[in-house]
JSON list of C-alpha atoms in Angstrom, two decimals:
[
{"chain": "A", "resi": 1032, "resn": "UNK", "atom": "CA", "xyz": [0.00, 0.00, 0.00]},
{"chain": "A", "resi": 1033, "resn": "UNK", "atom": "CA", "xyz": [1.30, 3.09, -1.13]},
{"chain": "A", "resi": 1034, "resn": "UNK", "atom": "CA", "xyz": [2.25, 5.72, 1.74]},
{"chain": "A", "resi": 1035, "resn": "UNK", "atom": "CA", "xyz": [1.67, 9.32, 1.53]},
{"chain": "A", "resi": 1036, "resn": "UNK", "atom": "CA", "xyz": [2.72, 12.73, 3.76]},
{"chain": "A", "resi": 1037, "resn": "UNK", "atom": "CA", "xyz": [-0.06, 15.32, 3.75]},
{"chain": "A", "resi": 1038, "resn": "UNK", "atom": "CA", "xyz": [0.68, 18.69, 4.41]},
{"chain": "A", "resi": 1039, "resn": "UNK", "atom": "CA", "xyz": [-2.30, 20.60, 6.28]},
{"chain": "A", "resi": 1040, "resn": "UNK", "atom": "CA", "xyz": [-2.84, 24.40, 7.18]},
{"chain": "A", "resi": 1041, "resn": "UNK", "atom": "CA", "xyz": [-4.95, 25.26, 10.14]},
{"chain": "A", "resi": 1042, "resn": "UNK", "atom": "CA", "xyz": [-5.07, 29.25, 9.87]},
{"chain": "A", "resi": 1043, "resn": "UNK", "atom": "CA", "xyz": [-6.48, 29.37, 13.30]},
{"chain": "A", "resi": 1044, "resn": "UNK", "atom": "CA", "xyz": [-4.50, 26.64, 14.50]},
{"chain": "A", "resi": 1045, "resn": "UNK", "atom": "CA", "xyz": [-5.32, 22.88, 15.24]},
{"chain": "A", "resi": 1046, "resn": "UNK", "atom": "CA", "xyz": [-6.82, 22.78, 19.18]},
{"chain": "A", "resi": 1047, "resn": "UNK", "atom": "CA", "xyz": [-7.77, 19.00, 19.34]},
{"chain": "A", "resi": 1048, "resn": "UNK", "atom": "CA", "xyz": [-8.08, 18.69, 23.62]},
{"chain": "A", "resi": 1049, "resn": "UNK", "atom": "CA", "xyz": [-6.03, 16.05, 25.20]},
{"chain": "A", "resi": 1050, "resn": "UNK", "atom": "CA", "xyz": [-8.99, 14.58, 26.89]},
{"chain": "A", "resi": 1051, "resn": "UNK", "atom": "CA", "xyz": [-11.57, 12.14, 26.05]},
{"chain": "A", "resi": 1052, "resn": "UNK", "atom": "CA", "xyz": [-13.16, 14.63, 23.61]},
{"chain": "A", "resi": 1053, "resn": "UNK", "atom": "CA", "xyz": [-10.22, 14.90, 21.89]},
{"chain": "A", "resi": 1054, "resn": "UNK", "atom": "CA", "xyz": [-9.98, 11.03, 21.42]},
{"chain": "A", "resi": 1055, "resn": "UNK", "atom": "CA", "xyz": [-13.24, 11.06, 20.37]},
{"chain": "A", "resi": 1056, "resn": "UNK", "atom": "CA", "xyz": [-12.26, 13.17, 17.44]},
{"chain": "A", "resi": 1057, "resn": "UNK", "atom": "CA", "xyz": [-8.92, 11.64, 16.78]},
{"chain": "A", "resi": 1058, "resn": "UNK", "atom": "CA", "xyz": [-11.14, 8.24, 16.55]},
{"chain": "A", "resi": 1059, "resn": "UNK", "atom": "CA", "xyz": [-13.84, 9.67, 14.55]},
{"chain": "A", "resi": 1060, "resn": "UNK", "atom": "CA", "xyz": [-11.12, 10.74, 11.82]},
{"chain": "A", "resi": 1061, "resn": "UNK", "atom": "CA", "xyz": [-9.76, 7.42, 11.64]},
{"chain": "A", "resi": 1062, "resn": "UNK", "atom": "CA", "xyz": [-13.64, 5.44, 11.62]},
{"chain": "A", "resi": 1063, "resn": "UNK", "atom": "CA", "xyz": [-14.39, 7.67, 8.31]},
{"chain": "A", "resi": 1064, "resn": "UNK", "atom": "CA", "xyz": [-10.85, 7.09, 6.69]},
{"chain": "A", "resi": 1065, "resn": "UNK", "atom": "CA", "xyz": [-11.05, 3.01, 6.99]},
{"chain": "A", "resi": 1066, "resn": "UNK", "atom": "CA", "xyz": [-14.06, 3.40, 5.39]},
{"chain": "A", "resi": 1067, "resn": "UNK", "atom": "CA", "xyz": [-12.35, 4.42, 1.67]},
{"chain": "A", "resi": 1068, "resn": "UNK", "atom": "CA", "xyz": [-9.32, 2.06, 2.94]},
{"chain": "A", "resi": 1069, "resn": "UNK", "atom": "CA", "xyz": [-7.29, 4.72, 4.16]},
{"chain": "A", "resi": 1070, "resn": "UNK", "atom": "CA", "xyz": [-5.07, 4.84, 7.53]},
{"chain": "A", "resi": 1071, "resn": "UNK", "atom": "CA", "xyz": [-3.78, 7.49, 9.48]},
{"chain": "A", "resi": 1072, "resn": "UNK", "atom": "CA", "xyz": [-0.50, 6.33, 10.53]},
{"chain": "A", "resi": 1073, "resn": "UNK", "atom": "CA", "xyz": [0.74, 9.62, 12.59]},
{"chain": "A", "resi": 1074, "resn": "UNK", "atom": "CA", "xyz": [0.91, 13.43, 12.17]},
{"chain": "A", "resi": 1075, "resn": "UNK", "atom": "CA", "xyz": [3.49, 15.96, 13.34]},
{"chain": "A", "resi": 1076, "resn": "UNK", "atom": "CA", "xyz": [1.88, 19.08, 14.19]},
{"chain": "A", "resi": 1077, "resn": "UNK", "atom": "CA", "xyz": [4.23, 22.75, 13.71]},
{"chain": "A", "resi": 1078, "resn": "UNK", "atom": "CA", "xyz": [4.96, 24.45, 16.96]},
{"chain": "A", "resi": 1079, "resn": "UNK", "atom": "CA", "xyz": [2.29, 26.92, 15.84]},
{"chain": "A", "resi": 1080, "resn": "UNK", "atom": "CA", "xyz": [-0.19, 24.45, 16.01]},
{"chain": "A", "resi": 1081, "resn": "UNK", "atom": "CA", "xyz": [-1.06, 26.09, 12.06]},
{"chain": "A", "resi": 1082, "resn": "UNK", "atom": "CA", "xyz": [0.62, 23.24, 10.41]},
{"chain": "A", "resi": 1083, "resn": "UNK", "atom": "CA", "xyz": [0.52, 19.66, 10.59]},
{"chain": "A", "resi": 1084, "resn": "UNK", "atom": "CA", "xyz": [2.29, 16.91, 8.34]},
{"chain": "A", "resi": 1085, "resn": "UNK", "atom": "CA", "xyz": [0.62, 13.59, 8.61]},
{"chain": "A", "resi": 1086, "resn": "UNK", "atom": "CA", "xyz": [1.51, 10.26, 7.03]},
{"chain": "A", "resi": 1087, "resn": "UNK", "atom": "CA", "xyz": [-1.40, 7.75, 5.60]},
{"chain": "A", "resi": 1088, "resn": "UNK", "atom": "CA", "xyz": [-0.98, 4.55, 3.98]},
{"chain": "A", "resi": 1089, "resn": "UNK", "atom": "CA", "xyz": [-4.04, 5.12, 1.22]},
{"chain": "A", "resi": 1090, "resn": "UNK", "atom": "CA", "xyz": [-4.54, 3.12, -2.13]},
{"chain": "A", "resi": 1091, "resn": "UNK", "atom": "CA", "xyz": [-4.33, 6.61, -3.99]},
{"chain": "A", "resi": 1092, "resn": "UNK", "atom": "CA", "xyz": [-3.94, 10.39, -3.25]},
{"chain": "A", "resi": 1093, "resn": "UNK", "atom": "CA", "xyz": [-7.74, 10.57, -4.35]},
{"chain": "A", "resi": 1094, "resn": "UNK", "atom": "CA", "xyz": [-8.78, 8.14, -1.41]},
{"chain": "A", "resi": 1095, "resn": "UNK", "atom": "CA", "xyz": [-7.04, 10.66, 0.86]},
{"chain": "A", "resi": 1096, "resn": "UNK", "atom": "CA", "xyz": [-7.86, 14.01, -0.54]},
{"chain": "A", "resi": 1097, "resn": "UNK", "atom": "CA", "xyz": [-12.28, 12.03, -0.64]},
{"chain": "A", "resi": 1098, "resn": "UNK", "atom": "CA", "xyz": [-11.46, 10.70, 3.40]},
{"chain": "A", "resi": 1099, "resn": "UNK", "atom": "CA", "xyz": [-9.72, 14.67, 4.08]},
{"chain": "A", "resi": 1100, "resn": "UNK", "atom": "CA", "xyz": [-13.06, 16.04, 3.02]},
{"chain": "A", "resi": 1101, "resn": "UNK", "atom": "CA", "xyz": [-15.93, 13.72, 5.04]},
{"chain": "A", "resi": 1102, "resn": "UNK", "atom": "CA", "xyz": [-13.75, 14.29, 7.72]},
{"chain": "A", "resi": 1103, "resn": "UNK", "atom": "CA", "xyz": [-13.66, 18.67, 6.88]},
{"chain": "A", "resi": 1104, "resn": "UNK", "atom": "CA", "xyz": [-10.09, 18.43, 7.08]},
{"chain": "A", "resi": 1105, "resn": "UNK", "atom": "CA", "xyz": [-7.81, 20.59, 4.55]},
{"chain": "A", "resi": 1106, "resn": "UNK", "atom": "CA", "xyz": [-5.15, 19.41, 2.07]},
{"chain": "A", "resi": 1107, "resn": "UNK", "atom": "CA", "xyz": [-2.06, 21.61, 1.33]},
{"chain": "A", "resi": 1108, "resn": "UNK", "atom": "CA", "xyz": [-0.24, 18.45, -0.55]},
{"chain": "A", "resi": 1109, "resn": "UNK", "atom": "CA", "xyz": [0.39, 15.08, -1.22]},
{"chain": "A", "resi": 1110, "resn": "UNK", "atom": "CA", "xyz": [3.78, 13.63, -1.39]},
{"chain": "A", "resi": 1111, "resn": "UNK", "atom": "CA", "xyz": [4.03, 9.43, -1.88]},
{"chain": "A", "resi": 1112, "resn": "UNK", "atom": "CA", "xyz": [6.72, 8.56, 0.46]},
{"chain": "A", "resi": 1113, "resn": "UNK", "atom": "CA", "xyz": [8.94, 5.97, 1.58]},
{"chain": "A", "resi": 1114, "resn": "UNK", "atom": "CA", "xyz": [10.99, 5.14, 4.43]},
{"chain": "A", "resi": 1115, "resn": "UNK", "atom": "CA", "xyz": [14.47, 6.10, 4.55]},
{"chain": "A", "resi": 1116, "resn": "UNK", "atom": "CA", "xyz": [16.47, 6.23, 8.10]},
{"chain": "A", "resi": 1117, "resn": "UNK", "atom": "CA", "xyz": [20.10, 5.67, 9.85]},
{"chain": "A", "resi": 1118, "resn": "UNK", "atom": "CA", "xyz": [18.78, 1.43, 9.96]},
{"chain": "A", "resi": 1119, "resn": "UNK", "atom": "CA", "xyz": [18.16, 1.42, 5.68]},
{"chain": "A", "resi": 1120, "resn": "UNK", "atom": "CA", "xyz": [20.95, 0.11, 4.68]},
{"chain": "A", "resi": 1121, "resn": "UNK", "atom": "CA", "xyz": [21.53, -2.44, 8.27]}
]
């Protein structure tokens, strides 16, 4: 399955609570994306809270840009990625 890296802008910032509503939310995003077979693997969010970079394993940047938009989330870009790090070539 091909992975991707979305890049997101949150103007206002992105103020999910740490708390059980914030779960809720978190779990809410990943319910609708499993439901076009796409996964949110993790995000890294800027210390601005205005950007965040998350990676998804999705069939197809279309899958991701349909799950972004049930879930009212925005899409800067979409970047297929792969893995490289110090342990590659181990």
């Amino acid at each position: 399955m091909p992975r991707y890296l979305i890049e997101r802008t949150f103007p206002q910032g992105l103020n999910i609570p740490i708390n059980a509503e914030g779960k809720g939310v978190c779990l809410d995003v990943a319910e609708r994306n499993a439901e076009g077979g796409v996964t949110w693997v993790h995000s890294y969010v800027s210390g601005d809270k205005q950007k965040t970079f998350c990676i998804y394993d999705a069939p197809t940047p279309e899958a991701v840009r349909t799950a972004a938009q049930k879930n009212g989330l925005p899409v800067d870009h979409i970047t297929e990625v792969r893995v490289l790090d110090p342990y590659f070539y181990a």
